[in-house]
Short mmCIF file of C-alpha atoms and ligand atoms in Angstrom, two decimals:
data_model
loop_
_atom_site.label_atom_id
_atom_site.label_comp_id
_atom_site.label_asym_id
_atom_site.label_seq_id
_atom_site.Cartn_x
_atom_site.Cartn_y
_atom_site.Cartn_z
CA UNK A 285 -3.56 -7.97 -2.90
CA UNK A 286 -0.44 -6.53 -4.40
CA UNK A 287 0.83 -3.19 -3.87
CA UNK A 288 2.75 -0.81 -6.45
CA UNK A 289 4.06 2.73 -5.67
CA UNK A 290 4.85 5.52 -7.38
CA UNK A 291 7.81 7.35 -5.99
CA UNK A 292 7.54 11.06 -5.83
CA UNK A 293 9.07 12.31 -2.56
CA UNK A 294 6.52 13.05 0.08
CA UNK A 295 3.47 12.77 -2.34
CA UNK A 296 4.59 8.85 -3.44
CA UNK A 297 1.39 6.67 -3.10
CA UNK A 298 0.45 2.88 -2.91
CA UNK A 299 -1.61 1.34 -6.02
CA UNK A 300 -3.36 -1.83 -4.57
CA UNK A 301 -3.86 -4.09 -7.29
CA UNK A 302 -6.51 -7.29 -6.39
CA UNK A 303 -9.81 -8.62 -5.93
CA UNK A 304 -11.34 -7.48 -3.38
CA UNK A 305 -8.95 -4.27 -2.37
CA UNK A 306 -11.47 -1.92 -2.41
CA UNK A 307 -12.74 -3.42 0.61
CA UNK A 308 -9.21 -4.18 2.06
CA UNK A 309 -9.07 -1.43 5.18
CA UNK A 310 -5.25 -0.97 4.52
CA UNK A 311 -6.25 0.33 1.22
CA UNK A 312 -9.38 2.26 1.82
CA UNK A 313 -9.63 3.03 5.57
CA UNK A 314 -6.49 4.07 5.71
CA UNK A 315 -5.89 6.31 3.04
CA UNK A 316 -9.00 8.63 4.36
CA UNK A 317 -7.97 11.19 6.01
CA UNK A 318 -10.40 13.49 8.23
CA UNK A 319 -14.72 12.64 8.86
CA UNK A 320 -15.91 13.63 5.30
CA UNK A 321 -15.68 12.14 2.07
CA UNK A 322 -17.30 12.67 -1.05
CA UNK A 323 -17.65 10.04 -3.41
CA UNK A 324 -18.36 11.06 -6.97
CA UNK A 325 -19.51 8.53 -9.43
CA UNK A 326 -21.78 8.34 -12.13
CA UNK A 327 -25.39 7.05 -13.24
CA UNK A 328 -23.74 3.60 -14.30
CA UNK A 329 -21.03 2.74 -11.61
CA UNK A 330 -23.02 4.19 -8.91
CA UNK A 331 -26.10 1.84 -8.89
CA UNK A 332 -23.19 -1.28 -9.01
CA UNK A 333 -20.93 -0.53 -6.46
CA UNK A 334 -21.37 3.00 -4.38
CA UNK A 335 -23.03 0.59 -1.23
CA UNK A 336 -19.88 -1.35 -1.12
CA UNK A 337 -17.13 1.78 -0.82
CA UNK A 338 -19.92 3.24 1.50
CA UNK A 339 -20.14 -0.16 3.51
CA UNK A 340 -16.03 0.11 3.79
CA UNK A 341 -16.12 3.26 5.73
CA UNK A 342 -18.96 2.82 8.05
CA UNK A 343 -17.52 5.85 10.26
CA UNK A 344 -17.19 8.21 8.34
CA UNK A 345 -19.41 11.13 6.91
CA UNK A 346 -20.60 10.01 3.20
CA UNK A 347 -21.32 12.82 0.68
CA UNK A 348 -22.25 11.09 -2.69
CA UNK A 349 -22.62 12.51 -6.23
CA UNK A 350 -23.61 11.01 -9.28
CA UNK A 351 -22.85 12.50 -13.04
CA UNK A 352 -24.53 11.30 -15.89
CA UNK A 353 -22.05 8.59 -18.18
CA UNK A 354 -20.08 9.77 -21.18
CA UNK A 355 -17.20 11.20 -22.35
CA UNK A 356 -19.25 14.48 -23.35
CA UNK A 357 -20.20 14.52 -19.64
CA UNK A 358 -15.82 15.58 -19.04
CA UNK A 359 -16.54 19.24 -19.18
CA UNK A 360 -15.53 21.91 -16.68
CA UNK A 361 -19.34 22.66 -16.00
CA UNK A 362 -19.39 19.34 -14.64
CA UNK A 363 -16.51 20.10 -12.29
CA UNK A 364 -18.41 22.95 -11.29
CA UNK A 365 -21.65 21.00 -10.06
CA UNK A 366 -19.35 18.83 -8.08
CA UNK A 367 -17.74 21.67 -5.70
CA UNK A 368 -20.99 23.45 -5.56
CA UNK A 369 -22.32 20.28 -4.21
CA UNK A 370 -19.36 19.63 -1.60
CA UNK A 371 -19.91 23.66 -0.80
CA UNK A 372 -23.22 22.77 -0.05
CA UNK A 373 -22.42 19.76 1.89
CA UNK A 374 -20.10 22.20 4.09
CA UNK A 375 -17.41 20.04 3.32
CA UNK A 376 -13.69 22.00 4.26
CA UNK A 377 -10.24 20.93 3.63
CA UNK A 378 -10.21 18.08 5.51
CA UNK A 379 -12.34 16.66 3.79
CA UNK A 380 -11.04 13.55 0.93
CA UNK A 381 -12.70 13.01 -2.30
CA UNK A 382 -12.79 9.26 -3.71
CA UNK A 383 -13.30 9.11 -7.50
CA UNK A 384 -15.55 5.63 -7.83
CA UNK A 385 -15.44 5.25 -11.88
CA UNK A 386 -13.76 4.79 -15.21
CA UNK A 387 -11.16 7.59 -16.65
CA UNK A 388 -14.34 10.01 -16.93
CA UNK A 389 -15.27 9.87 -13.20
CA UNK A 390 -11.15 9.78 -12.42
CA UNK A 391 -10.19 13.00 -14.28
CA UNK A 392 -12.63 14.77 -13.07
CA UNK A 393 -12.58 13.82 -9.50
CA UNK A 394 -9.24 14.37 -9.64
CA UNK A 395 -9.61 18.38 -10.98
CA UNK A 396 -12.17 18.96 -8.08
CA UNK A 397 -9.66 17.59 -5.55
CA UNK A 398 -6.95 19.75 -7.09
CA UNK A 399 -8.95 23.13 -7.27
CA UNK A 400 -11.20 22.59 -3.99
CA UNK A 401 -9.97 24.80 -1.42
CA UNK A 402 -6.62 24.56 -3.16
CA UNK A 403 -6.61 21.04 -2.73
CA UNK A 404 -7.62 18.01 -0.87
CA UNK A 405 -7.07 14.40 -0.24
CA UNK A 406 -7.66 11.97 -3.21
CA UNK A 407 -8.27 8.68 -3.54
CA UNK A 408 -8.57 6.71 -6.88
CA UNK A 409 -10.83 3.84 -6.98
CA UNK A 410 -11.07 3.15 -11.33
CA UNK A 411 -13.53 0.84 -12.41
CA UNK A 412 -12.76 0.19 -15.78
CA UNK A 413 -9.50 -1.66 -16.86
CA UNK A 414 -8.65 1.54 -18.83
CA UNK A 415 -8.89 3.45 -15.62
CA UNK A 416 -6.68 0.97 -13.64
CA UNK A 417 -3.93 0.90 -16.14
CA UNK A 418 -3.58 4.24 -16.58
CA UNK A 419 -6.37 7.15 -16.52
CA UNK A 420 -6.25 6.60 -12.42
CA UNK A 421 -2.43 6.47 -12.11
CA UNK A 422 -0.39 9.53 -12.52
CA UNK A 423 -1.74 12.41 -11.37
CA UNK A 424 -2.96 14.08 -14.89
CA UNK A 425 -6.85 15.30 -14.06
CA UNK A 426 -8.63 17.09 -15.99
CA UNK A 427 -11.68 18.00 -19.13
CA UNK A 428 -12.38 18.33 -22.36
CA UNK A 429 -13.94 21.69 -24.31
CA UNK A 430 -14.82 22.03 -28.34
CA UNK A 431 -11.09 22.93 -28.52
CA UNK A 432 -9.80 19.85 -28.26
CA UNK A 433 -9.00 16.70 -25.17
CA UNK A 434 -7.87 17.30 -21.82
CA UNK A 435 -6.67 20.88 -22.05
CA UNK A 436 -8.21 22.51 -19.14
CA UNK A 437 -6.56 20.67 -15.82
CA UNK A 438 -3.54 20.08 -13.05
CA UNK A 439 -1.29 17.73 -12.53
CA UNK A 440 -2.43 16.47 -8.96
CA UNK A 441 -1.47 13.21 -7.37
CA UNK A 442 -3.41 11.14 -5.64
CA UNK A 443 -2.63 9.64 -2.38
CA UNK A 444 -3.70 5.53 -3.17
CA UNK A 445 -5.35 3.89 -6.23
CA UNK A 446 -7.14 1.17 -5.48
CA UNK A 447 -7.51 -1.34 -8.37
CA UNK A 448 -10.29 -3.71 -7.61
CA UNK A 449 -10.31 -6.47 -10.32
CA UNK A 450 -13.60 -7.63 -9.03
CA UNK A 451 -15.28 -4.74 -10.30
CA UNK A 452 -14.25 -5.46 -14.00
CA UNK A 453 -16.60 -8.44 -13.79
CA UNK A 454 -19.99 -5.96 -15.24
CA UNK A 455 -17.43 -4.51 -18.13
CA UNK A 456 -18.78 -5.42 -21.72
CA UNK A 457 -16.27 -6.68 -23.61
CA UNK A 458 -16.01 -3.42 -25.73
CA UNK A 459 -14.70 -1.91 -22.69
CA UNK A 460 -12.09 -4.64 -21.52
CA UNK A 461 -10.82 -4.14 -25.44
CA UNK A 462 -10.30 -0.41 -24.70
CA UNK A 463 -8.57 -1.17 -21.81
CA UNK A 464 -6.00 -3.50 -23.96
CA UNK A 465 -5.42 -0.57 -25.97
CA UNK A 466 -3.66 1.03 -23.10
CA UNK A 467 -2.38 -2.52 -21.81
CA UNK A 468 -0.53 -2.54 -25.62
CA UNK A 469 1.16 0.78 -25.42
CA UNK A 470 3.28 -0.38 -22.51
CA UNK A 471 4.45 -3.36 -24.50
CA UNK A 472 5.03 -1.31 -27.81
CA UNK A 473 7.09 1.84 -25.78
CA UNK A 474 8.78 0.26 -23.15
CA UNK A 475 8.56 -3.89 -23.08
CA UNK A 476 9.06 -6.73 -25.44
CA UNK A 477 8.65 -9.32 -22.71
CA UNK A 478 5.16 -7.91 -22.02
CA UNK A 479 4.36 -7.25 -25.68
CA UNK A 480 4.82 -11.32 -26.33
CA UNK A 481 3.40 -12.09 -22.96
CA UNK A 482 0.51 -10.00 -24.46
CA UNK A 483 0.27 -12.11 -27.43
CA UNK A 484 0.05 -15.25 -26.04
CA UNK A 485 -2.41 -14.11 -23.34
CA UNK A 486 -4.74 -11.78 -24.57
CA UNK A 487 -7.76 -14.11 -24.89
CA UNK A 488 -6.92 -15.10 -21.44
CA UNK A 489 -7.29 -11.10 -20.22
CA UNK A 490 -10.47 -11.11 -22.13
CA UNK A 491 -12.29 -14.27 -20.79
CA UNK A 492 -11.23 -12.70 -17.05
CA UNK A 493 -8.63 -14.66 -16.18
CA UNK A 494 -7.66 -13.82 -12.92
CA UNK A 495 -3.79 -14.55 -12.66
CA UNK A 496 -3.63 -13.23 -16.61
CA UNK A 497 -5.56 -10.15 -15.92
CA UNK A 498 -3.66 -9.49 -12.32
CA UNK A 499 -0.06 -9.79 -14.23
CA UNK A 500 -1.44 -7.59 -17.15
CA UNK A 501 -2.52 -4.55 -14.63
CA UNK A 502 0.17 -5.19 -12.45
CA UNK A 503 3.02 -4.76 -15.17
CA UNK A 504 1.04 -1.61 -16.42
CA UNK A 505 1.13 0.15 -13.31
CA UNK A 506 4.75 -0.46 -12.56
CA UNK A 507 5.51 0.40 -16.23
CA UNK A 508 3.28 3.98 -15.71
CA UNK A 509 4.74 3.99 -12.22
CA UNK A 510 8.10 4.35 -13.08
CA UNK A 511 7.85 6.99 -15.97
CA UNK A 512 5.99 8.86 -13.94
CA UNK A 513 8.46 8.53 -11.10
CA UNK A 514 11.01 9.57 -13.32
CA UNK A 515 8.84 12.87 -15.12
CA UNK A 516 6.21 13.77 -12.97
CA UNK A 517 5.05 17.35 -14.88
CA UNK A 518 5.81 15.27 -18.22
CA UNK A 519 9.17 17.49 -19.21
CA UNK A 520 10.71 14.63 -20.88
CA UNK A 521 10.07 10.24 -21.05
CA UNK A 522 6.38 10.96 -19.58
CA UNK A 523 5.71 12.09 -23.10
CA UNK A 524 5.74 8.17 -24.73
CA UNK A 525 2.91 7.89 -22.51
CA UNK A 526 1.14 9.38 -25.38
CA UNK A 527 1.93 7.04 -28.17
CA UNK A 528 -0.83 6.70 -30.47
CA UNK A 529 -2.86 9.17 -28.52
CA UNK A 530 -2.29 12.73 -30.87
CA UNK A 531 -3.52 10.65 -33.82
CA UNK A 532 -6.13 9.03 -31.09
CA UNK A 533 -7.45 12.82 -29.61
CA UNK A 534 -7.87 13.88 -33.04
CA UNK A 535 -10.39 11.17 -34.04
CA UNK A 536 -12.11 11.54 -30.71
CA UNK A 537 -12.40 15.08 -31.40
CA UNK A 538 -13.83 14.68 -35.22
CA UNK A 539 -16.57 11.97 -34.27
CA UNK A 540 -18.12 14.11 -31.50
CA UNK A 541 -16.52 11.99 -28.21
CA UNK A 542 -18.94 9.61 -28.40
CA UNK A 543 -18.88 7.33 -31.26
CA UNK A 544 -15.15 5.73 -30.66
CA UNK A 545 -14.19 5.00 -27.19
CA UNK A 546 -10.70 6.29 -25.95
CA UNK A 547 -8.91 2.94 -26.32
CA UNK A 548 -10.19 2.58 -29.63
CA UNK A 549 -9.28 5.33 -30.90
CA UNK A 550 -5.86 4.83 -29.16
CA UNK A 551 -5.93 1.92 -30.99
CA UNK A 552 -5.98 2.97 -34.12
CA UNK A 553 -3.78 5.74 -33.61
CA UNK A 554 -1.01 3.47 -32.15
CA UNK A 555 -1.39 1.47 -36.13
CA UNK A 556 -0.53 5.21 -37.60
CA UNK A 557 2.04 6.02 -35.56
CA UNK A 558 3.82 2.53 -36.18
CA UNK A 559 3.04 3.34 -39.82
CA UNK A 560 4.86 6.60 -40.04
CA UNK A 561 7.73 4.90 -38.02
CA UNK A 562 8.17 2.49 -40.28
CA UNK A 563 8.05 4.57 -43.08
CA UNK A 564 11.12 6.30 -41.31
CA UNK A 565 12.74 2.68 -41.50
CA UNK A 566 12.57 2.61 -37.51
CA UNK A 567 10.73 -0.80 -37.23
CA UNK A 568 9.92 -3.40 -40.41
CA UNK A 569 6.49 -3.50 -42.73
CA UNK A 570 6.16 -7.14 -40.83
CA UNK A 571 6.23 -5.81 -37.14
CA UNK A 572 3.91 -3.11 -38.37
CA UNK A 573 1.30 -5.88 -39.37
CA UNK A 574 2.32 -7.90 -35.57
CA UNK A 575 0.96 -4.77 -34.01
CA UNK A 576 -2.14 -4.83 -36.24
CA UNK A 577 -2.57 -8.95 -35.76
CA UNK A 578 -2.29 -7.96 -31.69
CA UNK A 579 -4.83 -5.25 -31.50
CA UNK A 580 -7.49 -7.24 -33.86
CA UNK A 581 -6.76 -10.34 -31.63
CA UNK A 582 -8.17 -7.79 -28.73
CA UNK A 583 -10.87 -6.90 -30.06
CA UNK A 584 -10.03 -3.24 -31.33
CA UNK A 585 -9.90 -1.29 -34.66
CA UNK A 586 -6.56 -0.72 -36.45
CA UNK A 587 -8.32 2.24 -39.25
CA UNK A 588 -9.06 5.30 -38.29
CA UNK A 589 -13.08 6.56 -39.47
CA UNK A 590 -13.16 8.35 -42.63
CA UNK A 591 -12.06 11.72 -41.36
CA UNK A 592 -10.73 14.07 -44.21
CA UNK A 593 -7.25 14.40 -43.88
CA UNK A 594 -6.68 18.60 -43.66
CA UNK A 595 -9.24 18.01 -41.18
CA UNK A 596 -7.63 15.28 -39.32
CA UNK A 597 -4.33 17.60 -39.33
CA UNK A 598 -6.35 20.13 -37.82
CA UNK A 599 -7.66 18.35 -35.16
CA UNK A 600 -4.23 17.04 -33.88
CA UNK A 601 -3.13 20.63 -33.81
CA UNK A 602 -4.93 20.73 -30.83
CA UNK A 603 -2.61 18.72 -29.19
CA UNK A 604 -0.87 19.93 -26.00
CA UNK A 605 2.53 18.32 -27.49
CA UNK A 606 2.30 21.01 -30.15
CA UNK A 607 5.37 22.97 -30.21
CA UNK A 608 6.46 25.93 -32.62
CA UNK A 609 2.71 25.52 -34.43
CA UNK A 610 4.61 21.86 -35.34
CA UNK A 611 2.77 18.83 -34.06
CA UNK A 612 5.05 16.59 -32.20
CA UNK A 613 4.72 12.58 -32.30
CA UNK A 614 5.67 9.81 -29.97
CA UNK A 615 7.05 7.44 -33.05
CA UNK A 616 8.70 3.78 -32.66
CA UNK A 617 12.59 3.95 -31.91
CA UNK A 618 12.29 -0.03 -32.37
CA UNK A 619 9.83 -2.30 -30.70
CA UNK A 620 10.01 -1.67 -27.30
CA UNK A 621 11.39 1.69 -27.21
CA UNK A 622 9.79 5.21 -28.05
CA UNK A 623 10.86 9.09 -28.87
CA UNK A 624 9.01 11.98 -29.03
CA UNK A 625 9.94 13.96 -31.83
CA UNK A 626 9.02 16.64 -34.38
CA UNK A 627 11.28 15.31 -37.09
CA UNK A 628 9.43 13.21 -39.56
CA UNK A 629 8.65 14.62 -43.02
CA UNK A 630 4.90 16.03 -43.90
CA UNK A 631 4.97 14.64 -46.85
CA UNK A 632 4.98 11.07 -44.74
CA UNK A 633 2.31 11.97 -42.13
CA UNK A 634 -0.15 13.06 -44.75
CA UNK A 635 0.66 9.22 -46.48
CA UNK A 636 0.21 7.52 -43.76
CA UNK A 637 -3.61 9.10 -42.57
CA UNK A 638 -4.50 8.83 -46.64
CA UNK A 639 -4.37 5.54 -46.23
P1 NAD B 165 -15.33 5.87 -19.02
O1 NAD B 165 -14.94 6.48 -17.77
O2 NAD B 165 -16.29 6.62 -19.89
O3 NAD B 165 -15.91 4.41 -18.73
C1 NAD B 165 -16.35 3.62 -19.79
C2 NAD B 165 -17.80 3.14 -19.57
O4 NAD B 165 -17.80 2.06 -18.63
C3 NAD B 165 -18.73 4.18 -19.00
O5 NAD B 165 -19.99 4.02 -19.58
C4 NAD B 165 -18.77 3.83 -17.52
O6 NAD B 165 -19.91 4.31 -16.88
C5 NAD B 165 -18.74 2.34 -17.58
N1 NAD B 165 -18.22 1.66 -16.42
C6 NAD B 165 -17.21 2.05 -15.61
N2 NAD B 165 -16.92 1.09 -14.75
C7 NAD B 165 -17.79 0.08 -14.95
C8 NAD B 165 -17.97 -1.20 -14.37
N3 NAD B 165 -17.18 -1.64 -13.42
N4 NAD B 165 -18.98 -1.97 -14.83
C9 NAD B 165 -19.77 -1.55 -15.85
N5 NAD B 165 -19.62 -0.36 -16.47
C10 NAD B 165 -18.63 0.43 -16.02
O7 NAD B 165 -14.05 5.56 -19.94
P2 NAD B 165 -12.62 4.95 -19.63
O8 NAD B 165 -12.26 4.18 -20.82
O9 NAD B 165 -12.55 4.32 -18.31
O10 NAD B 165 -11.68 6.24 -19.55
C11 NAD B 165 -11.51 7.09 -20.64
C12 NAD B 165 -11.13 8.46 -20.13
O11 NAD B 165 -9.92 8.38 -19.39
C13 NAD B 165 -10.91 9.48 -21.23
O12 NAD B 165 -11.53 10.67 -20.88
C14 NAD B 165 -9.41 9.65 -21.25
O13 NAD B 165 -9.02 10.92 -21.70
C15 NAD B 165 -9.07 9.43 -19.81
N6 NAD B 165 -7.68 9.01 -19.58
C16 NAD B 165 -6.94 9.72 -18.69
C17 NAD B 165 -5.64 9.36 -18.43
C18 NAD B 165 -4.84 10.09 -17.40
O14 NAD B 165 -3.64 9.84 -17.27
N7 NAD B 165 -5.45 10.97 -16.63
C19 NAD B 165 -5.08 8.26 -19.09
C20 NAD B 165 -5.86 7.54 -19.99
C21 NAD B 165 -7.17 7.94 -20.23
N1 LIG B 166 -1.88 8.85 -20.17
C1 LIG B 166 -0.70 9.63 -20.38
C2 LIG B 166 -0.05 10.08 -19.13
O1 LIG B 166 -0.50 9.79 -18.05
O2 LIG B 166 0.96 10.75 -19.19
#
């Protein structure tokens, strides 16, 4: 097992990264704190893997609760069945609440923890490999509404993520590819090393590979690690976190959130965003197709769906980067290196999502 941290002070937390750490009582046991625990899952995860985590901490007090799967399940109503339940449970604020799912389960676990009795222990536990590159890591919780993608939530840390690879074993491969969406934005914003690492190992990640797929999470979290570390609340370099993702919310938000996964849509918001950059001569035409060749090679889309584009503008207005009424990007500085900015011409943005 290998062990990241984020550094925050008094609230900087372990990420155990390895097959088998969920089980690993340095990981688990120790991060409970207090008898009760409530474990929230969903309909999916649950049935796989809720016996193990429960057969981990055989002293202590297990509340369970199960959501139904989906992205259209994120919704503060949601939120509200799960504190009812813990009310109900007589659980206090003592008690620690372990998130046992993808980035669904994660950010929402992570808004009851934040908001129950003003805040109790959390623990992490992602199942996906989007979740243990980055939803689970962080500290950002929170849901969706018809306005738009994450804009009802906290900034709450956990205090361990535990990434158990073994659990990625029952992910279909649509899933692993959504992961490598996420996996790819470190590369593109903040590593060339990794980005041709990723190139020549990508099948490897996606056949399970267990020293490829190990490296690959591993760099991610110390790559989200030490943004994070550096911009907590997301004032400043937190922001290239969200390459690719205001063109990605805004096609999540026009096909319903269920018809493109996250990473997809990530996916093919990352190809826009290296479009407009290199329409602002930041990086060539030719690296612009290297990103494209990387993210076919894993298995994920590099066109958006037919959205119209006023409507597609509209959508990204809903973006909690939106400053002024003007819609701020996370463009390419050069391979490697990313900016958020507001200066790019409309005229360019509108070329680039025509096509
Ligand atoms: P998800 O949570 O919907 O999981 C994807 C699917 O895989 C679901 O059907 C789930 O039930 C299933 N699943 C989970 N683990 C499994 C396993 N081990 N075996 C079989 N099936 C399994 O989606 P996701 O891609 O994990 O996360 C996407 C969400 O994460 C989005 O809501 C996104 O906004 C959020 N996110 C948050 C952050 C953050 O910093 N907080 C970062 C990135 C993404
Ligand atoms: N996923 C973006 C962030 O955590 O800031």
């Amino acid at each position: 097992m290998n062990i990241e941290q984020v550094n925050l002070g008094d609230r900087s937390y372990p990420i155990f990264i390895g097959k088998g750490s969920s089980s690993e009582p340095q990981a688990i046991t120790d991060s409970v704190l207090g008898n009760d625990v409530l474990v929230l899952t969903n309909e999916t995860v649950g049935p796989l893997y809720l016996e193990q985590i429960k057969a981990s901490l055989p002293d202590k007090n297990i509340v369970t609760f199960s959501l139904p799967d989906g992205e259209q399940e994120k919704t503060l109503k949601n939120v509200h069945k799960v504190i009812h339940h813990m009310l109900e449970a007589g659980l206090g604020r003592d008690a620690t609440l372990i998130s046992l799912g993808g980035g669904v389960i994660c950010d929402m676990g992570g808004f009851a923890a934040s908001i129950f009795m003003r805040g109790i222990n959390l623990i992490q536990i992602p199942t996906t490999l989007l979740a243990q590159v980055d939803a689970s890591v962080g500290g950002k919780t929170g849901v969706n509404n018809s306005y738009g993608k994450n804009l009802v939530g906290s900034f709450y840390q956990p205090s361990a993520v535990i990434c158990d690879t073994a659990f990625l074993s029952t992910l279909n491969e649509k899933e692993m590819s959504a992961g490598l969406a996420e996996i790819i934005k470190y590369g593109l914003i903040h590593d060339t090393k990794f980005l041709s690492w990723l190139n020549d190992n990508i099948q490897n990640i996606l056949k399970h590979d267990r020293a490829a797929l190990g490296h690959a999470i591993q760099r991610s979290c110390q790559i989200k690690s030490e943004i994070v570390s550096a911009d907590e609340k997301e004032q400043s370099i937190r922001a290239i976190l969200n390459f690719g993702h205001t063109f990605g919310h805004a096609i999540e938000l026009q096909t319903g959130y269920s018809d493109w996964l996250h990473g997809e849509a990530v996916a093919a918001g990352m190809v826009l965003a290296c479009k407009l950059s290199a329409k602002m001569s930041l990086i060539s035409k030719e690296e612009v197709e290297m990103v494209k060749d990387l993210l076919t090679k894993a298995g994920l889309p590099i066109e958006p769906p037919d959205i119209n584009t006023n409507d597609f503008i509209n959508a990204m207005k809903s973006d909690k980067k939106v400053k002024e009424r003007k819609i701020q990007l996370v463009l390419l500085q050069k391979m490697g290196e990313a900016f958020l900015t507001s200066e790019y011409s409309e005229e360019d943005l509108l070329e680039v999502l025509g096509g």
